[in-house]
mmCIF file of N, CA, C and O in Angstrom:
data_model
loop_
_atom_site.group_PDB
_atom_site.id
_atom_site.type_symbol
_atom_site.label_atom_id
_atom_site.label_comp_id
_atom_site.label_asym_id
_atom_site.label_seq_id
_atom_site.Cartn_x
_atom_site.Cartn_y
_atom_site.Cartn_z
ATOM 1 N N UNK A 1 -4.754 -7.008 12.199
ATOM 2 C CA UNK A 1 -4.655 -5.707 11.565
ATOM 3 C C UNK A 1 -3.763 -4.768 12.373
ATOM 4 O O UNK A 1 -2.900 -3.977 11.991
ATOM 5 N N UNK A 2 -4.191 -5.061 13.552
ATOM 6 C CA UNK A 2 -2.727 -3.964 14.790
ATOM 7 C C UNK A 2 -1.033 -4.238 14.311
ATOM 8 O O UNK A 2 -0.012 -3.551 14.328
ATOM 9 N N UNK A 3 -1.386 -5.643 13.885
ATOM 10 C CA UNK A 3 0.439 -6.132 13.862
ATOM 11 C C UNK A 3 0.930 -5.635 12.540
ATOM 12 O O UNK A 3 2.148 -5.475 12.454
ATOM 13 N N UNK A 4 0.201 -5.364 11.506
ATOM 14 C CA UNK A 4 0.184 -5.434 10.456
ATOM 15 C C UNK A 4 0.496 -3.756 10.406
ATOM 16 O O UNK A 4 1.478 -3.270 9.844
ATOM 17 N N UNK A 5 -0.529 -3.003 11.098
ATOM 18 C CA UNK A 5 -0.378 -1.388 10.951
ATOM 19 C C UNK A 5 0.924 -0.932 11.762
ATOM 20 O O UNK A 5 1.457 0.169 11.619
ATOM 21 N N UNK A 6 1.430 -2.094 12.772
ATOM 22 C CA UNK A 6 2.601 -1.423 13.795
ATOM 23 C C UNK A 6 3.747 -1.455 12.736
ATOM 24 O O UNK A 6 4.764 -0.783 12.913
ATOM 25 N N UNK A 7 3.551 -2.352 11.478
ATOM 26 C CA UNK A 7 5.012 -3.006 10.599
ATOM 27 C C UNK A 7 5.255 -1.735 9.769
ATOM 28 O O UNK A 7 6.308 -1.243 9.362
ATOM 29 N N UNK A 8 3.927 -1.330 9.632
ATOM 30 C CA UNK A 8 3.796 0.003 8.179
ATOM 31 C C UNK A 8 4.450 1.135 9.374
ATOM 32 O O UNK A 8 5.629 1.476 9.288
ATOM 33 N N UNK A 9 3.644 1.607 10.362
ATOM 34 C CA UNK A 9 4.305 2.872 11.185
ATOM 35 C C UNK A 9 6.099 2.499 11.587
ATOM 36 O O UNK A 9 6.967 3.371 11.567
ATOM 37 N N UNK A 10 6.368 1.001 11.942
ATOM 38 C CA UNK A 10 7.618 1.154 12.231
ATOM 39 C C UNK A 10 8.706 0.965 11.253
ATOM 40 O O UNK A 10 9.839 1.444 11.267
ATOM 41 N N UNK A 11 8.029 0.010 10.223
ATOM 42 C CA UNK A 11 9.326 -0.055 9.488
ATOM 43 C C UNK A 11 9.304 0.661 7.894
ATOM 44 O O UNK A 11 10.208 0.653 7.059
ATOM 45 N N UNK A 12 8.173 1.167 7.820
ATOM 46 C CA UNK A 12 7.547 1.733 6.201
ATOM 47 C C UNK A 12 7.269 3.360 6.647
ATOM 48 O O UNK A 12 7.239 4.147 5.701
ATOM 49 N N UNK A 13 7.100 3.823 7.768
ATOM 50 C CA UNK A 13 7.016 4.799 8.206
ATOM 51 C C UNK A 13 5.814 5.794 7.735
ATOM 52 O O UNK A 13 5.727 7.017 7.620
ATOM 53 N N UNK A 14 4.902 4.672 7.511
ATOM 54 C CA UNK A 14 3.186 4.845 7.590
ATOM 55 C C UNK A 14 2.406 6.223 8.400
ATOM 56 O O UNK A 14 2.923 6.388 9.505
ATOM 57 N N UNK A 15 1.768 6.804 8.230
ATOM 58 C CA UNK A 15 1.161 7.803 9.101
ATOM 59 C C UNK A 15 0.405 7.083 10.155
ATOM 60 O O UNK A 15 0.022 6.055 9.597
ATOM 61 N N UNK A 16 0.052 7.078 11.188
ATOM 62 C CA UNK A 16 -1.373 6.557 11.769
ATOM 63 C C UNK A 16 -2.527 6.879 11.216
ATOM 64 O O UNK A 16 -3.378 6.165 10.685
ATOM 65 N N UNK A 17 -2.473 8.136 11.407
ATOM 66 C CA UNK A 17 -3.590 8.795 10.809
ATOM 67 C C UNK A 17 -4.042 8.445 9.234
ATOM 68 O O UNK A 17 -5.184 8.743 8.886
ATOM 69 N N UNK A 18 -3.363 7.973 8.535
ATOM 70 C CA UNK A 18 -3.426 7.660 7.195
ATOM 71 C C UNK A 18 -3.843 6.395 7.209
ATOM 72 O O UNK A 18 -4.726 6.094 6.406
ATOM 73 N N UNK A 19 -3.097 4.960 8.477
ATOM 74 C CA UNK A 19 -3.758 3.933 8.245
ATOM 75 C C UNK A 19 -4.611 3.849 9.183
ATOM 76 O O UNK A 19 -4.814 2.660 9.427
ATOM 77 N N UNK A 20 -5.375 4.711 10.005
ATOM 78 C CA UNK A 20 -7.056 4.951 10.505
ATOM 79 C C UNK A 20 -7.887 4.871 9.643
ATOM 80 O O UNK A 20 -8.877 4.139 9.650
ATOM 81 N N UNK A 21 -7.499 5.743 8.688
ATOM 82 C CA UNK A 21 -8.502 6.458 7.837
ATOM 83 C C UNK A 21 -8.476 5.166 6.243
ATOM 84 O O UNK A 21 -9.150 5.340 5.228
ATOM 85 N N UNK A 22 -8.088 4.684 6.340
ATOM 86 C CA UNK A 22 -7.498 3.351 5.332
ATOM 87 C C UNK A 22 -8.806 2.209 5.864
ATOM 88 O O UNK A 22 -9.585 1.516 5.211
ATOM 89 N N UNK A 23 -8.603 2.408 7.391
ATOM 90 C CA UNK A 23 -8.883 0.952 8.249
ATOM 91 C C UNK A 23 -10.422 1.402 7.978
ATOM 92 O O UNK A 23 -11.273 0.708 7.422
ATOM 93 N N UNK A 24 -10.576 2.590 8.442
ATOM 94 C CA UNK A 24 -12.147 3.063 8.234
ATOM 95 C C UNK A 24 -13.353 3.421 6.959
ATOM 96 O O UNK A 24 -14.545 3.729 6.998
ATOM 97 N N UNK A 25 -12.258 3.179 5.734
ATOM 98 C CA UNK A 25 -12.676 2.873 4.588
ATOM 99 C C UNK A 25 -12.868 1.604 4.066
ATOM 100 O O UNK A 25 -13.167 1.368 2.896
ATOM 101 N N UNK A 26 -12.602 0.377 5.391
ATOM 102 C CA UNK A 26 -12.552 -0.750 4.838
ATOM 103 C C UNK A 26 -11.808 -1.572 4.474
ATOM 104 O O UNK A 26 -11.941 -2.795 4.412
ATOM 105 N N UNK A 27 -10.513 -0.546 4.069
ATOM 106 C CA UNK A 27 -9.124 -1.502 3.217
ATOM 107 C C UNK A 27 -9.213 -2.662 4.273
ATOM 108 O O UNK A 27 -9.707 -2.677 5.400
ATOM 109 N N UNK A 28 -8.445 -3.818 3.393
ATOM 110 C CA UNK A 28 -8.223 -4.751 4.211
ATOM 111 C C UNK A 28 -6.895 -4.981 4.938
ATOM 112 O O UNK A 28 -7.168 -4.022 5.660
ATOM 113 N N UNK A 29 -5.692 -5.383 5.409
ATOM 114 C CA UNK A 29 -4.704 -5.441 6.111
ATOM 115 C C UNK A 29 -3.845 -5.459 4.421
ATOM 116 O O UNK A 29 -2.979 -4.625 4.156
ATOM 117 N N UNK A 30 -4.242 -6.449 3.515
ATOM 118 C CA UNK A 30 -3.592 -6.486 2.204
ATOM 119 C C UNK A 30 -3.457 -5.172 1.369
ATOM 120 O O UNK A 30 -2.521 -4.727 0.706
ATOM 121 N N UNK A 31 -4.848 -4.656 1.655
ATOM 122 C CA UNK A 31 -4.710 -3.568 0.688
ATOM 123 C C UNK A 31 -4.494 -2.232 1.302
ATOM 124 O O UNK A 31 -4.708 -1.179 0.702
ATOM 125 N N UNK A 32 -3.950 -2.341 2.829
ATOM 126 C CA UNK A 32 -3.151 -1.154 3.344
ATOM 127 C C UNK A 32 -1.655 -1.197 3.121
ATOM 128 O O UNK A 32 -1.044 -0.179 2.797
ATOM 129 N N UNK A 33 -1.097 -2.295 3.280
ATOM 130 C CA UNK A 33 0.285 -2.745 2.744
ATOM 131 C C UNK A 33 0.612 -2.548 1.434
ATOM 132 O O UNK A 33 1.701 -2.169 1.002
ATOM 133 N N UNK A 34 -0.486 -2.852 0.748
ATOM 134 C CA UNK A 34 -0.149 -2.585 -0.617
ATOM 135 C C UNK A 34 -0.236 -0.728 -1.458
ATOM 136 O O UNK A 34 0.357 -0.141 -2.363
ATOM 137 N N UNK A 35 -1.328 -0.425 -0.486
ATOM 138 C CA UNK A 35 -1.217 1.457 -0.278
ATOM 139 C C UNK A 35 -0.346 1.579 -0.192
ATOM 140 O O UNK A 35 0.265 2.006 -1.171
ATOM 141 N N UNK A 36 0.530 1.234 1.329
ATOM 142 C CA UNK A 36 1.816 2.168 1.657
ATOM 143 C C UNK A 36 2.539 1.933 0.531
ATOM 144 O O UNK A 36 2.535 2.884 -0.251
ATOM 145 N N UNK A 37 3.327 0.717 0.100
ATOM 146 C CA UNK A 37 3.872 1.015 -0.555
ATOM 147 C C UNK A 37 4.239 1.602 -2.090
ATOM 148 O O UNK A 37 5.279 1.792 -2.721
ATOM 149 N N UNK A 38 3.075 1.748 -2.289
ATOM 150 C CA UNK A 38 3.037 2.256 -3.285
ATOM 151 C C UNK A 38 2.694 3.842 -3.755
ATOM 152 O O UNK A 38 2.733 4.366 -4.868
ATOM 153 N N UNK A 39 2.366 4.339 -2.525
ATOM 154 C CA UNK A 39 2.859 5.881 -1.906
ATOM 155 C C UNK A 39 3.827 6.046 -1.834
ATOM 156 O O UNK A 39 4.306 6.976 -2.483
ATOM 157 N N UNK A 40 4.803 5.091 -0.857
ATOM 158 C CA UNK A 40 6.127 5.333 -1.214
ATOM 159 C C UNK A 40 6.625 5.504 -2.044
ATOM 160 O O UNK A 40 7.346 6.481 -2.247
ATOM 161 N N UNK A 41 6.294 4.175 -3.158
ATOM 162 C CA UNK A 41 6.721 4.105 -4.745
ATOM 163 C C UNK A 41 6.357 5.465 -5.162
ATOM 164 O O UNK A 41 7.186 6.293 -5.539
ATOM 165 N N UNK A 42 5.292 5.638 -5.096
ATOM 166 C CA UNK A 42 4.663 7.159 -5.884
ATOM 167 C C UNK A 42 5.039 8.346 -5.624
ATOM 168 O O UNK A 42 4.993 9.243 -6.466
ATOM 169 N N UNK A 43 5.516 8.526 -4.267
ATOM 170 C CA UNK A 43 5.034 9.867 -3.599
ATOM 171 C C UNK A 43 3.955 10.355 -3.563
ATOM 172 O O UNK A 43 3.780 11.447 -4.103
ATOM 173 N N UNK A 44 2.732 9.578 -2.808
ATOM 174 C CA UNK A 44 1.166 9.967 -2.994
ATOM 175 C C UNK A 44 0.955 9.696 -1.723
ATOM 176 O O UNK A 44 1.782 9.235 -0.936
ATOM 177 N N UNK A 45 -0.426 10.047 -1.458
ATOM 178 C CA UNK A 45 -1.025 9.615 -0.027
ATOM 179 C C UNK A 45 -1.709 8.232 -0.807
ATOM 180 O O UNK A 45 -1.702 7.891 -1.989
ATOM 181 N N UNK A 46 -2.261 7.646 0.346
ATOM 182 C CA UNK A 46 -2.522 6.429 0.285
ATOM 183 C C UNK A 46 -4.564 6.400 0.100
ATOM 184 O O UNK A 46 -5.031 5.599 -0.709
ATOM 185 N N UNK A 47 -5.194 6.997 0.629
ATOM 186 C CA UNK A 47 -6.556 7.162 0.382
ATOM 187 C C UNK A 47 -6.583 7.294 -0.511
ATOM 188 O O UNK A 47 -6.898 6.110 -0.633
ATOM 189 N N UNK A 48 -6.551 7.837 -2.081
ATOM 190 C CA UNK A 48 -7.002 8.075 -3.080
ATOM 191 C C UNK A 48 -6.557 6.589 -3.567
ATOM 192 O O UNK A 48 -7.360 6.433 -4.487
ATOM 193 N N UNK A 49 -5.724 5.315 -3.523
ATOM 194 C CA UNK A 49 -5.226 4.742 -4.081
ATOM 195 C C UNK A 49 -6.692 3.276 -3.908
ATOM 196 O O UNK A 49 -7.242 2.390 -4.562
ATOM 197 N N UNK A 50 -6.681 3.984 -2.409
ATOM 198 C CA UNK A 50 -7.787 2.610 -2.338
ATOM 199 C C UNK A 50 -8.854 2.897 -2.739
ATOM 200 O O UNK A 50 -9.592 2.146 -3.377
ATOM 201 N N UNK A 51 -9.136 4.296 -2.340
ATOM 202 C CA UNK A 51 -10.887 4.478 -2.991
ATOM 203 C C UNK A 51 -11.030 4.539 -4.487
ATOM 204 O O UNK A 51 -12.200 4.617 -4.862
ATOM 205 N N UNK A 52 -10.039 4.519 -5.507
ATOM 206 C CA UNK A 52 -9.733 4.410 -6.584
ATOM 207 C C UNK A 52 -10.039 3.436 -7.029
ATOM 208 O O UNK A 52 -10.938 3.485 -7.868
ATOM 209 N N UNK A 53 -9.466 2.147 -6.694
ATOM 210 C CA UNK A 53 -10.016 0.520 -6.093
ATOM 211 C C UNK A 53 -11.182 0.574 -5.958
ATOM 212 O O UNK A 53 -11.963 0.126 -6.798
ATOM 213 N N UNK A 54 -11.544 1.144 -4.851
ATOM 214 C CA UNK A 54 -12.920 0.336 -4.507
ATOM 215 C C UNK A 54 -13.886 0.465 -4.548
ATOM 216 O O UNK A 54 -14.760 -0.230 -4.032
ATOM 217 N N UNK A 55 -14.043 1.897 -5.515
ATOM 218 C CA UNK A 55 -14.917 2.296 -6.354
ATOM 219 C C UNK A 55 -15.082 1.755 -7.902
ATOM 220 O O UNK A 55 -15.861 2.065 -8.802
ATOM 221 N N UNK A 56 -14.045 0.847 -7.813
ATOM 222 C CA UNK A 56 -14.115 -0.188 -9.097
ATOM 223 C C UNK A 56 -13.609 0.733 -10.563
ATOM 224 O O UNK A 56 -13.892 0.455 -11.728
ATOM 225 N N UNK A 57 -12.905 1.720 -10.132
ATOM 226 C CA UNK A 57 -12.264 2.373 -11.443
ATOM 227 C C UNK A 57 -11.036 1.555 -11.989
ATOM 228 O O UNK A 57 -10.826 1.452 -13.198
ATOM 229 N N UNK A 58 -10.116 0.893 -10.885
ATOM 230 C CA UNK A 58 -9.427 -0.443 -11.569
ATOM 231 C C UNK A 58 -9.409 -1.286 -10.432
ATOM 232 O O UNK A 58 -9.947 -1.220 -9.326
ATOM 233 N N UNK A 59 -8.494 -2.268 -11.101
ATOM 234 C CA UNK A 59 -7.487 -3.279 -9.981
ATOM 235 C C UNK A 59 -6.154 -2.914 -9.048
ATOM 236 O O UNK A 59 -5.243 -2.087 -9.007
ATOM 237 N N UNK A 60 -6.473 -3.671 -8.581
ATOM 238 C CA UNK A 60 -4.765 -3.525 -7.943
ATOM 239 C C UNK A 60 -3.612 -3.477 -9.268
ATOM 240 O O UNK A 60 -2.818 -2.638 -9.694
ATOM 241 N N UNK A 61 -3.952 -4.659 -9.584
ATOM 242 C CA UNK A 61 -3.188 -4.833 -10.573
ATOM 243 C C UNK A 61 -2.932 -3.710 -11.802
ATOM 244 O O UNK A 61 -1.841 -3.494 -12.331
ATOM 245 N N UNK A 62 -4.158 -3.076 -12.112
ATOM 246 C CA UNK A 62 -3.665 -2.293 -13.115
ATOM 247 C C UNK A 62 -3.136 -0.698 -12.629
ATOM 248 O O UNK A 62 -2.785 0.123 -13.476
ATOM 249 N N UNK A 63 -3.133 -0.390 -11.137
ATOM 250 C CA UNK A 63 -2.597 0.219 -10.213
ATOM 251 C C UNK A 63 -1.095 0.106 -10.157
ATOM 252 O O UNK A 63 -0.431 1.109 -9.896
ATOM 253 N N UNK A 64 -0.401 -1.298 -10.435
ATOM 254 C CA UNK A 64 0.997 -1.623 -9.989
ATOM 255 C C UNK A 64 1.236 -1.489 -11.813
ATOM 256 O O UNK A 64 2.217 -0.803 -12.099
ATOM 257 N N UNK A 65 0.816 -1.795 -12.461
ATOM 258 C CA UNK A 65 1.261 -1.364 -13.753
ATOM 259 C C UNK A 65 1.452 -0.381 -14.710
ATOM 260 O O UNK A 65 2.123 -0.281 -15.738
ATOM 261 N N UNK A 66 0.588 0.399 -14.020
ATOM 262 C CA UNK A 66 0.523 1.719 -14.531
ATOM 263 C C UNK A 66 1.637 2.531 -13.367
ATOM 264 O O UNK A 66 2.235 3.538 -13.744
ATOM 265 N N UNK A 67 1.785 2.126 -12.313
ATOM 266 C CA UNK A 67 3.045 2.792 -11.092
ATOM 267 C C UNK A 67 4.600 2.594 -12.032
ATOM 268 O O UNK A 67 5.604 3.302 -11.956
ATOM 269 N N UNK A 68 4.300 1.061 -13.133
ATOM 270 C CA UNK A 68 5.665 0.425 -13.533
ATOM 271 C C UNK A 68 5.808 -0.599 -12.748
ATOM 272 O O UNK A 68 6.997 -0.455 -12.464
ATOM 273 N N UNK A 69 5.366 -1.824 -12.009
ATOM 274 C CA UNK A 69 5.550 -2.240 -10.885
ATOM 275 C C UNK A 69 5.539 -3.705 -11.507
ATOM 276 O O UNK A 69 4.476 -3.902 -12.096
ATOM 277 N N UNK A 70 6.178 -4.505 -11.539
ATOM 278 C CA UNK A 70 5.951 -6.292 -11.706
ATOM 279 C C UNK A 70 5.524 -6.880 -10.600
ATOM 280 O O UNK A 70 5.576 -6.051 -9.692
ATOM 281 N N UNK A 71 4.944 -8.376 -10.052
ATOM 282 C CA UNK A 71 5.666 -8.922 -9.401
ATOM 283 C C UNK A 71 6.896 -8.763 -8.710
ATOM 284 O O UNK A 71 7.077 -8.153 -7.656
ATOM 285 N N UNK A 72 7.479 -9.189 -9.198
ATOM 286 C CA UNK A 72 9.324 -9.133 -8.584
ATOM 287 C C UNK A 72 9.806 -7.753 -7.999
ATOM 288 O O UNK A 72 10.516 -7.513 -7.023
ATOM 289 N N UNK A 73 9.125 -6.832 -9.008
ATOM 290 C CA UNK A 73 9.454 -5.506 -8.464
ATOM 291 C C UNK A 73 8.639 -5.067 -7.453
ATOM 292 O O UNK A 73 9.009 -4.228 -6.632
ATOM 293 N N UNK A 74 7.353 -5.671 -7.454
ATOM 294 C CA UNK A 74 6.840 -4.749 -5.999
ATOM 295 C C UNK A 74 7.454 -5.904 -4.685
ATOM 296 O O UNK A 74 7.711 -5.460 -3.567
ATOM 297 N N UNK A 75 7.560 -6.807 -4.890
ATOM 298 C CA UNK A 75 8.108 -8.060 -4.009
ATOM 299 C C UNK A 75 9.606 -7.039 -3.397
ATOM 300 O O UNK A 75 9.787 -6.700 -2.227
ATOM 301 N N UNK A 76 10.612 -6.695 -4.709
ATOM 302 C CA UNK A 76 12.232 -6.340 -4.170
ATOM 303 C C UNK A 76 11.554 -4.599 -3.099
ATOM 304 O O UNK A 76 12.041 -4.204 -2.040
ATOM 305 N N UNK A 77 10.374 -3.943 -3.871
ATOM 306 C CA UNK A 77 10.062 -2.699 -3.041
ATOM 307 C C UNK A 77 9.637 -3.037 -1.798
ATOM 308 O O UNK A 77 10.194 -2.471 -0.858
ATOM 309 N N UNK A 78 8.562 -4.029 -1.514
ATOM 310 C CA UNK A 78 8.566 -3.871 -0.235
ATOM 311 C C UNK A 78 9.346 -4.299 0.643
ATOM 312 O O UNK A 78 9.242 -3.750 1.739
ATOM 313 N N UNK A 79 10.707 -5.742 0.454
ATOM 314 C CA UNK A 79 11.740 -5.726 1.071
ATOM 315 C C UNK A 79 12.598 -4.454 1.308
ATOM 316 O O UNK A 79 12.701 -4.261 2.520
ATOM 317 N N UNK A 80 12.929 -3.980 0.934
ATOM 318 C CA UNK A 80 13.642 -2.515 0.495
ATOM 319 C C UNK A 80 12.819 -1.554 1.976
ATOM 320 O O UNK A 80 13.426 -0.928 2.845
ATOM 321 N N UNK A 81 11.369 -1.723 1.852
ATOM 322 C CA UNK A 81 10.528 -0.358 2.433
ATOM 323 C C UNK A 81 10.848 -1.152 4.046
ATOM 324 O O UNK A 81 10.677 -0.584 5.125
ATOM 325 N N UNK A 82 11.230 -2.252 3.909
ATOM 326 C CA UNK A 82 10.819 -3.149 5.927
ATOM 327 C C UNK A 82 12.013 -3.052 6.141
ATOM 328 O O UNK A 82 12.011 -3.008 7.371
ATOM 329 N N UNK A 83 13.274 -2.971 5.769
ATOM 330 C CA UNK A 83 14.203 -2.790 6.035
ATOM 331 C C UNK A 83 14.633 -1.786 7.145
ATOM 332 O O UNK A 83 15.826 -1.628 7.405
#
């Protein structure tokens, strides 16, 4: 989870404080990666995205579809965000 949060602060430009507070809600290493970027995508903070989740109001999936997001397209976004 350290290697995983150093990739979001260095190359996605992650808050700490945002993936503390992620880590301390539980997210898993998957579903902080999949936060950031889709804050990015959004322009949102990332807590509301997971507790949204994991309070069982949807999926991930219907999270990336309702953003507009495919496969392929969240695949080309997060190449794009590590860059």
């Amino acid at each position: 989870a350290v290697a995983v949060d150093e990739v979001l602060v260095a190359r996605m430009g992650a808050g700490r404080g945002a993936l503390w507070a992620l880590g301390a809600a539980g997210a898993s290493p998957a579903e902080r990666i999949l936060a950031t970027a889709l804050a990015a995508h959004l322009g949102s903070p990332t807590a509301p995205l997971v507790a949204h989740v994991r309070a069982g109001k949807s999926s991930w999936g219907e999270v990336l579809r309702d953003a507009g997001l495919t496969p392929k397209a969240l695949d080309g976004l997060l190449r794009r965000l590590v860059r």
